[in-house]
Coordinates of N, CA and C in Angstrom, one line a residue:
M1 N 0.9 -1.2 0.0 CA 0.0 0.0 0.0 C 0.9 1.2 0.0
S2 N 0.7 2.1 -1.0 CA 1.5 3.3 -1.0 C 1.0 4.3 0.1
P3 N 2.0 5.1 0.5 CA 1.6 6.1 1.5 C 0.5 7.0 1.1
C4 N -0.4 7.2 2.0 CA -1.6 8.0 1.7 C -1.7 9.2 2.7
P5 N -1.5 10.4 2.2 CA -1.4 11.6 3.1 C -2.8 12.2 3.3
F6 N -3.1 12.5 4.5 CA -4.2 13.3 4.9 C -3.7 14.6 5.4
L7 N -4.1 15.7 4.7 CA -3.5 17.0 5.0 C -4.6 17.9 5.6
I8 N -4.4 18.4 6.8 CA -5.3 19.4 7.4 C -4.6 20.7 7.4
V9 N -5.2 21.7 6.8 CA -4.6 23.0 6.7 C -5.3 24.0 7.6
V10 N -4.7 24.6 8.5 CA -5.3 25.7 9.4 C -4.6 27.0 9.0
D11 N -5.4 27.8 8.3 CA -4.9 29.2 7.9 C -5.0 30.2 9.0
S12 N -4.0 30.9 9.3 CA -4.0 31.8 10.4 C -4.3 33.2 9.9
A13 N -4.6 34.1 10.9 CA -5.0 35.4 10.5 C -3.9 36.3 10.0
D14 N -2.6 35.9 10.4 CA -1.5 36.8 10.0 C -0.8 36.3 8.8
G15 N -1.4 35.4 8.0 CA -0.9 34.9 6.8 C -0.1 33.7 6.8
G16 N 0.3 33.2 8.0 CA 1.0 31.9 8.2 C 0.0 30.8 8.2
S17 N 0.5 29.6 8.1 CA -0.3 28.4 8.1 C 0.3 27.3 8.8
A18 N -0.5 26.4 9.4 CA 0.0 25.2 10.0 C -0.6 24.0 9.3
F19 N 0.3 23.0 9.0 CA -0.2 21.8 8.2 C 0.1 20.6 9.1
Y20 N -0.9 19.7 9.1 CA -0.8 18.4 9.8 C -1.1 17.3 8.9
T21 N -0.1 16.5 8.5 CA -0.3 15.5 7.5 C -0.1 14.1 8.1
F22 N -1.0 13.2 7.9 CA -0.9 11.8 8.4 C -0.7 10.9 7.3
Y23 N 0.4 10.2 7.3 CA 0.7 9.2 6.2 C 0.4 7.8 6.7
I24 N -0.3 7.0 5.9 CA -0.6 5.6 6.2 C 0.0 4.8 5.1
G25 N 0.8 3.8 5.3 CA 1.4 3.0 4.3 C 1.9 1.6 4.8
S26 N 2.3 0.8 3.9 CA 2.8 -0.6 4.3 C 4.0 -0.5 5.3
N27 N 4.8 0.6 5.1 CA 6.0 0.8 5.9 C 5.9 2.0 6.8
D28 N 4.8 2.8 6.7 CA 4.7 4.1 7.3 C 3.4 4.2 8.1
N29 N 3.5 4.7 9.3 CA 2.4 5.2 10.1 C 3.0 6.5 10.7
Y30 N 2.8 7.6 10.1 CA 3.6 8.8 10.4 C 2.8 10.1 10.4
I31 N 3.0 10.9 11.3 CA 2.4 12.3 11.3 C 3.5 13.2 10.9
A32 N 3.4 13.9 9.8 CA 4.3 15.0 9.4 C 3.7 16.3 9.7
L33 N 4.5 17.2 10.3 CA 4.0 18.5 10.6 C 4.8 19.6 9.9
S34 N 4.1 20.6 9.4 CA 4.7 21.7 8.7 C 4.1 23.0 9.1
E35 N 4.9 24.0 9.2 CA 4.4 25.4 9.6 C 5.1 26.4 8.8
F36 N 4.4 27.4 8.3 CA 5.1 28.6 7.8 C 5.3 29.6 9.0
D37 N 6.5 30.0 9.3 CA 6.8 30.9 10.3 C 6.5 32.3 9.8
V38 N 6.7 33.3 10.7 CA 6.4 34.7 10.3 C 7.1 35.2 9.1
A39 N 8.3 34.7 8.9 CA 9.1 35.0 7.7 C 8.7 34.2 6.5
Q40 N 7.7 33.3 6.6 CA 7.2 32.5 5.5 C 8.2 31.4 5.2
N41 N 9.1 31.0 6.2 CA 9.9 29.8 6.0 C 9.2 28.6 6.5
V42 N 9.4 27.5 5.7 CA 8.7 26.2 6.0 C 9.5 25.5 7.1
E43 N 8.8 25.1 8.2 CA 9.4 24.3 9.2 C 8.7 23.0 9.3
W44 N 9.5 21.9 9.3 CA 9.0 20.5 9.3 C 9.4 19.8 10.6
G45 N 8.5 18.8 10.9 CA 8.8 17.9 12.0 C 7.9 16.7 11.8
G46 N 8.2 15.6 12.5 CA 7.4 14.4 12.3 C 7.5 13.4 13.4
Y47 N 6.5 12.6 13.6 CA 6.4 11.7 14.7 C 5.8 10.3 14.3
D48 N 6.4 9.2 14.7 CA 5.9 7.9 14.4 C 4.6 7.6 15.1
I49 N 3.7 6.8 14.5 CA 2.5 6.3 15.1 C 2.7 4.8 15.4
S50 N 2.0 4.3 16.4 CA 2.1 2.9 16.7 C 1.9 2.0 15.5
K51 N 2.8 1.0 15.3 CA 2.7 0.1 14.2 C 1.7 -1.0 14.5
S52 N 1.1 -1.0 15.6 CA 0.1 -2.0 15.9 C -1.2 -1.9 15.2
Y53 N -1.4 -0.7 14.5 CA -2.6 -0.5 13.8 C -2.4 -0.6 12.3
S54 N -2.8 -1.7 11.7 CA -2.6 -1.9 10.3 C -3.9 -1.4 9.6
I55 N -3.7 -0.7 8.5 CA -4.8 -0.1 7.8 C -4.9 -0.9 6.5
R56 N -6.1 -1.4 6.2 CA -6.3 -2.3 5.0 C -7.2 -1.6 4.0
H57 N -7.1 -2.0 2.7 CA -7.9 -1.5 1.6 C -9.4 -1.9 1.8
N58 N -10.2 -1.1 1.2 CA -11.7 -1.4 1.2 C -12.3 -1.6 2.5
Q59 N -11.9 -0.8 3.5 CA -12.5 -1.0 4.8 C -12.6 0.4 5.4
W60 N -13.7 0.7 6.1 CA -13.9 2.0 6.7 C -13.3 2.1 8.1
Y61 N -12.7 3.2 8.4 CA -12.0 3.4 9.7 C -12.5 4.8 10.2
T62 N -12.5 5.0 11.5 CA -12.7 6.3 12.1 C -11.4 6.8 12.7
F63 N -10.9 7.9 12.1 CA -9.7 8.5 12.6 C -10.1 9.8 13.4
R64 N -9.4 10.0 14.5 CA -9.6 11.2 15.3 C -8.3 11.7 15.8
F65 N -8.1 13.0 15.5 CA -6.9 13.7 16.0 C -7.3 14.7 17.1
E66 N -6.6 14.8 18.2 CA -6.9 15.7 19.2 C -5.6 16.5 19.6
L67 N -5.6 17.8 19.4 CA -4.5 18.6 19.7 C -4.8 19.5 20.9
D68 N -4.0 19.3 22.0 CA -4.2 20.0 23.2 C -2.9 20.6 23.6
Q69 N -2.7 21.9 23.3 CA -1.4 22.6 23.5 C -0.3 21.8 22.8
S70 N 0.6 21.2 23.5 CA 1.7 20.5 22.8 C 1.5 19.0 22.7
T71 N 0.3 18.5 23.1 CA 0.0 17.1 23.0 C -0.9 16.7 21.8
L72 N -0.4 15.9 20.9 CA -1.1 15.4 19.8 C -1.5 13.9 20.0
S73 N -2.8 13.6 20.0 CA -3.2 12.3 20.2 C -4.0 11.8 18.9
F74 N -3.8 10.5 18.6 CA -4.4 10.0 17.4 C -5.1 8.7 17.7
Y75 N -6.4 8.6 17.3 CA -7.2 7.5 17.6 C -7.7 6.8 16.3
V76 N -7.7 5.4 16.4 CA -8.2 4.6 15.3 C -9.4 3.8 15.8
D77 N -10.6 4.1 15.3 CA -11.8 3.4 15.8 C -11.9 3.6 17.3
D78 N -11.7 4.8 17.8 CA -11.8 5.2 19.2 C -10.8 4.5 20.1
K79 N -9.8 3.9 19.5 CA -8.7 3.3 20.3 C -7.5 4.2 20.2
L80 N -6.8 4.5 21.3 CA -5.7 5.4 21.2 C -4.5 4.7 20.5
A81 N -4.0 5.3 19.4 CA -2.9 4.7 18.7 C -1.6 5.3 19.0
S82 N -1.6 6.6 19.4 CA -0.4 7.3 19.7 C -0.6 8.6 20.4
T83 N 0.2 9.0 21.3 CA 0.2 10.3 21.9 C 1.6 10.8 21.8
T84 N 1.8 12.0 21.3 CA 3.1 12.7 21.1 C 3.2 13.9 21.9
E85 N 4.2 14.0 22.7 CA 4.5 15.2 23.4 C 5.7 15.9 22.7
A86 N 5.4 17.0 22.1 CA 6.5 17.6 21.3 C 6.2 19.1 21.1
N87 N 7.1 19.8 20.6 CA 7.0 21.2 20.4 C 6.3 21.4 19.0
L88 N 5.0 21.1 19.0 CA 4.2 21.1 17.7 C 4.1 22.6 17.2
P89 N 3.9 22.7 15.9 CA 3.6 24.0 15.3 C 2.4 24.7 16.0
L90 N 2.5 25.9 16.3 CA 1.5 26.7 16.9 C 0.3 26.8 16.0
V91 N -0.9 26.5 16.5 CA -2.1 26.8 15.8 C -2.5 28.2 16.2
R92 N -2.5 29.1 15.2 CA -2.7 30.5 15.6 C -4.1 30.9 15.7
E93 N -4.4 32.1 15.6 CA -5.8 32.6 15.8 C -6.7 32.1 14.8
S94 N -8.0 32.4 14.9 CA -9.1 31.8 14.0 C -8.8 32.1 12.5
G95 N -9.2 31.1 11.7 CA -9.0 31.2 10.3 C -9.8 30.0 9.6
G96 N -9.6 29.8 8.3 CA -10.2 28.8 7.7 C -9.6 27.4 7.9
I97 N -10.4 26.4 7.9 CA -9.9 25.0 8.1 C -10.3 24.2 6.9
G98 N -9.4 23.5 6.3 CA -9.8 22.7 5.1 C -9.1 21.3 5.1
F99 N -9.5 20.4 4.2 CA -8.9 19.1 4.1 C -8.4 18.8 2.7
Y100 N -7.3 18.1 2.6 CA -6.8 17.7 1.3 C -6.4 16.2 1.3
I101 N -6.8 15.5 0.3 CA -6.4 14.1 0.2 C -5.6 13.9 -1.1
G102 N -4.4 13.4 -1.0 CA -3.6 13.3 -2.2 C -2.8 12.0 -2.2
G103 N -1.7 12.0 -2.9 CA -0.8 10.9 -3.0 C -1.2 9.9 -4.0
N104 N -1.0 8.6 -3.7 CA -1.2 7.5 -4.7 C -2.4 6.7 -4.3
E105 N -3.3 7.2 -3.5 CA -4.4 6.4 -3.0 C -5.7 7.0 -3.4
E106 N -6.7 6.2 -3.6 CA -8.1 6.7 -3.7 C -8.7 6.6 -2.3
V107 N -9.1 7.7 -1.7 CA -9.6 7.7 -0.4 C -11.0 8.3 -0.3
H108 N -11.9 7.7 0.4 CA -13.2 8.3 0.6 C -13.4 8.8 2.0
L109 N -14.0 10.0 2.2 CA -14.2 10.5 3.5 C -15.7 10.7 3.7
D110 N -16.1 10.4 4.9 CA -17.5 10.6 5.3 C -17.6 11.1 6.7
D111 N -18.5 12.1 6.9 CA -18.8 12.6 8.2 C -17.6 13.2 8.9
I112 N -17.1 14.3 8.3 CA -15.9 15.0 8.8 C -16.5 16.1 9.8
K113 N -15.9 16.1 11.0 CA -16.2 17.1 12.0 C -15.0 17.7 12.6
V114 N -15.0 19.0 12.8 CA -13.9 19.8 13.4 C -14.4 20.5 14.6
W115 N -13.8 20.3 15.7 CA -14.1 21.1 16.9 C -12.9 22.0 17.3
S116 N -13.2 23.2 17.7 CA -12.2 24.1 18.2 C -12.7 24.7 19.5
L117 N -12.2 24.3 20.6 CA -12.6 24.7 21.9 C -11.4 25.4 22.6
S118 N -11.7 26.5 23.3 CA -10.7 27.2 24.1 C -10.7 26.6 25.5
E119 N -9.7 26.9 26.3 CA -9.7 26.4 27.7 C -10.9 26.9 28.4
Q120 N -11.5 28.1 28.1 CA -12.6 28.6 28.8 C -13.9 27.8 28.4
D121 N -13.9 27.3 27.1 CA -15.1 26.6 26.6 C -15.2 25.2 27.2
T122 N -14.1 24.5 27.2 CA -14.2 23.1 27.5 C -14.7 22.7 28.9
P123 N -14.4 23.5 29.9 CA -15.0 23.1 31.2 C -16.4 23.7 31.5
A124 N -17.0 24.3 30.4 CA -18.2 25.1 30.6 C -19.3 24.2 31.2
H125 N -19.4 23.0 30.7 CA -20.5 22.1 31.1 C -20.4 21.8 32.6
S126 N -19.2 21.4 33.0 CA -19.1 21.0 34.4 C -19.2 22.2 35.4
T127 N -18.7 23.3 34.9 CA -18.7 24.5 35.9 C -20.1 25.1 36.0
E128 N -20.9 25.0 34.9 CA -22.2 25.6 34.9 C -23.3 24.6 35.3
A129 N -23.0 23.3 35.5 CA -23.9 22.3 35.8 C -24.1 22.1 37.3
A130 N -24.1 23.2 38.1 CA -24.2 23.2 39.5 C -25.7 23.1 39.9
A131 N -26.3 22.0 39.5 CA -27.7 21.8 39.9 C -27.8 21.4 41.4
S132 N -29.0 21.7 42.0 CA -29.1 21.4 43.4 C -30.6 21.1 43.7
L133 N -30.8 20.3 44.7 CA -32.2 20.0 45.1 C -32.8 21.2 45.8
V134 N -34.1 21.5 45.5 CA -34.8 22.6 46.1 C -36.0 22.1 46.9
S135 N -36.7 23.0 47.5 CA -37.7 22.5 48.5 C -38.8 21.7 47.9
N136 N -39.1 21.9 46.6 CA -40.2 21.1 46.1 C -39.7 19.8 45.4
K137 N -38.5 19.4 45.7 CA -37.9 18.2 45.3 C -37.7 18.1 43.7
L138 N -37.4 19.3 43.2 CA -37.1 19.3 41.7 C -35.6 19.6 41.6
I139 N -35.0 19.0 40.6 CA -33.7 19.3 40.3 C -33.7 20.0 38.9
R140 N -33.1 21.2 38.9 CA -33.2 22.0 37.7 C -32.0 21.6 36.7
P141 N -32.3 21.3 35.5 CA -31.2 21.1 34.5 C -30.2 22.3 34.5
C142 N -29.0 22.0 34.3 CA -28.0 23.1 34.2 C -28.3 24.0 33.0
E143 N -28.1 25.3 33.1 CA -28.3 26.2 32.0 C -27.1 26.1 31.1
W144 N -27.2 25.4 30.0 CA -26.1 25.2 29.1 C -26.1 26.2 28.0
D145 N -26.5 27.4 28.3 CA -26.6 28.5 27.3 C -25.2 29.2 27.2
V146 N -24.1 28.4 27.4 CA -22.8 29.0 27.2 C -22.6 29.3 25.7
R147 N -21.8 30.3 25.4 CA -21.6 30.7 24.1 C -20.6 29.9 23.4
I148 N -20.9 28.6 23.1 CA -20.0 27.7 22.4 C -20.5 27.5 21.0
N149 N -19.8 27.8 20.0 CA -20.2 27.6 18.6 C -19.6 26.4 18.1
L150 N -20.2 25.2 18.3 CA -19.6 23.9 17.9 C -20.1 23.5 16.6
T151 N -19.2 23.5 15.6 CA -19.6 23.1 14.2 C -19.9 21.6 14.2
G152 N -19.6 20.9 15.2 CA -19.9 19.4 15.3 C -21.3 19.1 15.5
F153 N -22.1 20.0 16.0 CA -23.5 19.8 16.2 C -24.3 19.6 14.9
E154 N -25.1 18.7 14.7 CA -25.9 18.5 13.5 C -27.0 19.5 13.4
P155 N -27.2 20.2 12.2 CA -28.3 21.1 12.1 C -29.6 20.5 12.3
N156 N -30.6 21.3 12.8 CA -32.0 20.9 13.0 C -32.1 19.6 13.8
S157 N -31.4 19.5 14.8 CA -31.4 18.3 15.6 C -31.7 18.7 17.1
V158 N -32.0 17.7 17.9 CA -32.2 17.8 19.3 C -31.0 17.1 20.0
I159 N -30.3 17.8 20.9 CA -29.1 17.3 21.6 C -29.5 16.9 23.0
T160 N -29.2 15.7 23.4 CA -29.5 15.3 24.8 C -28.2 15.4 25.6
V161 N -28.2 16.1 26.7 CA -27.1 16.3 27.5 C -27.3 15.6 28.9
S162 N -26.4 14.7 29.3 CA -26.5 14.0 30.5 C -25.6 14.7 31.6
S163 N -26.2 14.9 32.8 CA -25.4 15.4 33.9 C -25.4 14.3 35.0
N164 N -24.3 14.0 35.5 CA -24.1 13.0 36.5 C -23.9 13.6 37.9
Y165 N -24.6 13.1 38.9 CA -24.6 13.6 40.2 C -24.3 12.4 41.2
S166 N -23.6 12.7 42.3 CA -23.4 11.6 43.2 C -23.3 12.2 44.6
E167 N -23.5 11.4 45.6 CA -23.4 11.8 47.0 C -22.8 10.6 47.8
T168 N -21.8 10.9 48.6 CA -21.2 9.9 49.5 C -21.6 10.2 50.9
V169 N -22.1 9.2 51.6 CA -22.6 9.3 53.0 C -21.6 8.4 53.8
C170 N -21.0 9.0 54.9 CA -20.1 8.3 55.8 C -20.8 8.2 57.2
S171 N -20.8 7.0 57.7 CA -21.4 6.8 59.0 C -20.7 5.7 59.7
D172 N -20.2 5.9 60.9 CA -19.5 4.9 61.7 C -18.4 4.1 60.9
G173 N -17.7 4.9 60.1 CA -16.6 4.3 59.4 C -17.0 3.7 58.1
S174 N -18.3 3.6 57.8 CA -18.7 3.0 56.5 C -19.0 4.1 55.5
Q175 N -18.9 3.8 54.2 CA -19.1 4.8 53.2 C -20.0 4.2 52.1
V176 N -21.1 5.0 51.8 CA -22.0 4.6 50.8 C -22.1 5.7 49.8
T177 N -22.0 5.4 48.5 CA -22.1 6.4 47.4 C -23.3 6.1 46.6
S178 N -24.1 7.1 46.4 CA -25.2 7.0 45.5 C -25.0 7.9 44.3
A179 N -25.5 7.5 43.1 CA -25.3 8.3 41.9 C -26.5 8.3 41.1
W180 N -26.8 9.3 40.3 CA -27.9 9.4 39.4 C -27.5 10.2 38.2
T181 N -28.3 10.1 37.2 CA -28.1 10.9 35.9 C -29.3 11.6 35.5
V182 N -29.2 12.9 35.2 CA -30.3 13.7 34.7 C -30.0 14.1 33.3
D183 N -30.9 13.8 32.4 CA -30.8 14.2 31.0 C -31.7 15.4 30.7
Y184 N -31.3 16.2 29.8 CA -32.2 17.3 29.2 C -31.7 17.6 27.8
Q185 N -32.5 18.3 27.1 CA -32.3 18.5 25.7 C -32.1 19.9 25.3
K186 N -31.4 20.1 24.2 CA -31.2 21.4 23.5 C -31.5 21.2 22.0
K187 N -31.9 22.3 21.4 CA -32.2 22.2 19.9 C -31.2 23.0 19.2
T188 N -30.9 22.6 17.9 CA -30.0 23.4 17.1 C -30.8 24.0 15.9
D189 N -30.3 25.1 15.4 CA -30.9 25.7 14.2 C -30.3 25.1 12.9
A190 N -30.7 25.7 11.8 CA -30.3 25.2 10.5 C -28.8 25.3 10.3
L191 N -28.1 26.1 11.1 CA -26.6 26.3 10.9 C -25.9 25.5 12.0
G192 N -26.6 24.7 12.8 CA -25.9 23.9 13.8 C -25.7 24.6 15.1
N193 N -26.2 25.8 15.3 CA -26.0 26.6 16.5 C -27.0 26.2 17.5
L194 N -26.7 26.3 18.8 CA -27.6 26.0 19.9 C -28.7 27.1 19.9
V195 N -30.0 26.7 20.0 CA -31.1 27.7 20.1 C -31.4 27.9 21.6
T196 N -31.1 29.1 22.0 CA -31.2 29.3 23.5 C -32.7 29.5 23.9
S197 N -33.6 29.7 23.0 CA -35.0 29.9 23.4 C -35.7 28.5 23.5
Y198 N -35.0 27.5 23.2 CA -35.7 26.1 23.3 C -35.7 25.7 24.7
L199 N -36.8 25.2 25.2 CA -37.0 24.8 26.6 C -36.2 23.6 26.9
H200 N -35.5 23.6 28.0 CA -34.9 22.4 28.5 C -36.0 21.4 28.9
K201 N -35.8 20.2 28.6 CA -36.8 19.2 28.9 C -36.2 18.0 29.5
G202 N -36.6 17.6 30.7 CA -36.1 16.5 31.3 C -36.7 15.2 30.8
T203 N -36.1 14.1 31.2 CA -36.5 12.8 30.6 C -37.4 11.9 31.6
G204 N -37.8 12.5 32.7 CA -38.7 11.7 33.6 C -38.4 11.9 35.0
D205 N -38.9 10.9 35.8 CA -38.7 10.9 37.3 C -37.5 10.1 37.6
Y206 N -36.9 10.5 38.8 CA -35.7 9.8 39.2 C -35.8 9.4 40.7
N207 N -35.3 8.3 41.1 CA -35.3 7.8 42.5 C -33.9 7.8 43.0
Y208 N -33.7 8.3 44.2 CA -32.4 8.4 44.8 C -32.5 7.8 46.2
S209 N -31.6 6.8 46.5 CA -31.7 6.1 47.8 C -30.3 5.6 48.2
Y210 N -30.1 5.4 49.5 CA -28.9 4.8 50.0 C -29.2 4.0 51.3
V211 N -28.4 3.1 51.6 CA -28.6 2.2 52.7 C -27.4 2.3 53.6
D212 N -27.6 2.6 54.9 CA -26.4 2.7 55.8 C -26.0 1.3 56.3
E213 N -25.0 1.3 57.2 CA -24.5 0.0 57.6 C -25.4 -0.8 58.5
K214 N -26.5 -0.2 59.0 CA -27.5 -0.9 59.8 C -28.7 -1.4 58.9
G215 N -28.6 -1.1 57.6 CA -29.7 -1.5 56.8 C -30.8 -0.5 56.7
N216 N -30.7 0.7 57.3 CA -31.7 1.7 57.2 C -31.6 2.4 55.8
R217 N -32.7 2.6 55.2 CA -32.8 3.1 53.8 C -33.4 4.5 53.8
A218 N -32.7 5.4 53.2 CA -33.2 6.8 53.0 C -33.4 7.0 51.5
S219 N -34.5 7.6 51.1 CA -34.8 7.7 49.6 C -35.4 9.1 49.4
L220 N -35.3 9.5 48.1 CA -35.8 10.8 47.7 C -36.2 10.6 46.2
S221 N -37.3 11.1 45.8 CA -37.8 11.1 44.5 C -37.8 12.5 43.9
F222 N -37.4 12.7 42.7 CA -37.5 14.0 42.1 C -37.6 13.9 40.6
S223 N -37.9 15.0 39.9 CA -38.1 15.0 38.5 C -37.4 16.2 37.9
T224 N -37.1 16.1 36.6 CA -36.5 17.3 35.9 C -37.6 18.3 35.6
E225 N -37.2 19.5 35.4 CA -38.2 20.6 35.2 C -37.9 21.4 34.0
P226 N -38.8 21.7 33.1 CA -38.5 22.5 31.9 C -37.9 23.8 32.3

């Protein structure tokens, strides 16, 4: 199998570009990195990928790249193939993102998604999901109206978000942990953006209980609220 390059181009606002190329071949599993610096000089680097993942003809695979600061992780069918800690080319400010398939292979792509989250965006769900029990035994879904423009959301769809909650009770040296999950939904518009006017809708009633070391049971029932 001849090497097959997948080239992701991230154009920066200042005229520079960063290129991430993944080569798959009979003798190659390799990520090649290229960047134009401010003086428009090309800078190259590259890193090996685990040889334990063999890619065959006429078979669909799911590839996923995750770039977090200087860490580049590559997944094949949701299994981690390689993690590289290196001085990777800097992905600069916002710009266009495109894909290029070339080389000596015929490659078909389906369902391409690109996410770009800042450090402030990524913990938004966990930090804003501070739901709490109130006097009427309702648990309010977290307000997920954070301003995240994720192009990965499908247009005109309903997104279900799960929030996990747990409580640990300690008594006379024993420890009991109870956990539950609350789901609610958000809607997207034709462009794939979250529609903030859409009502949060829970998925039903939930029962929460725990048993202490003496066999005494305490329970609480609650439901989600629009």
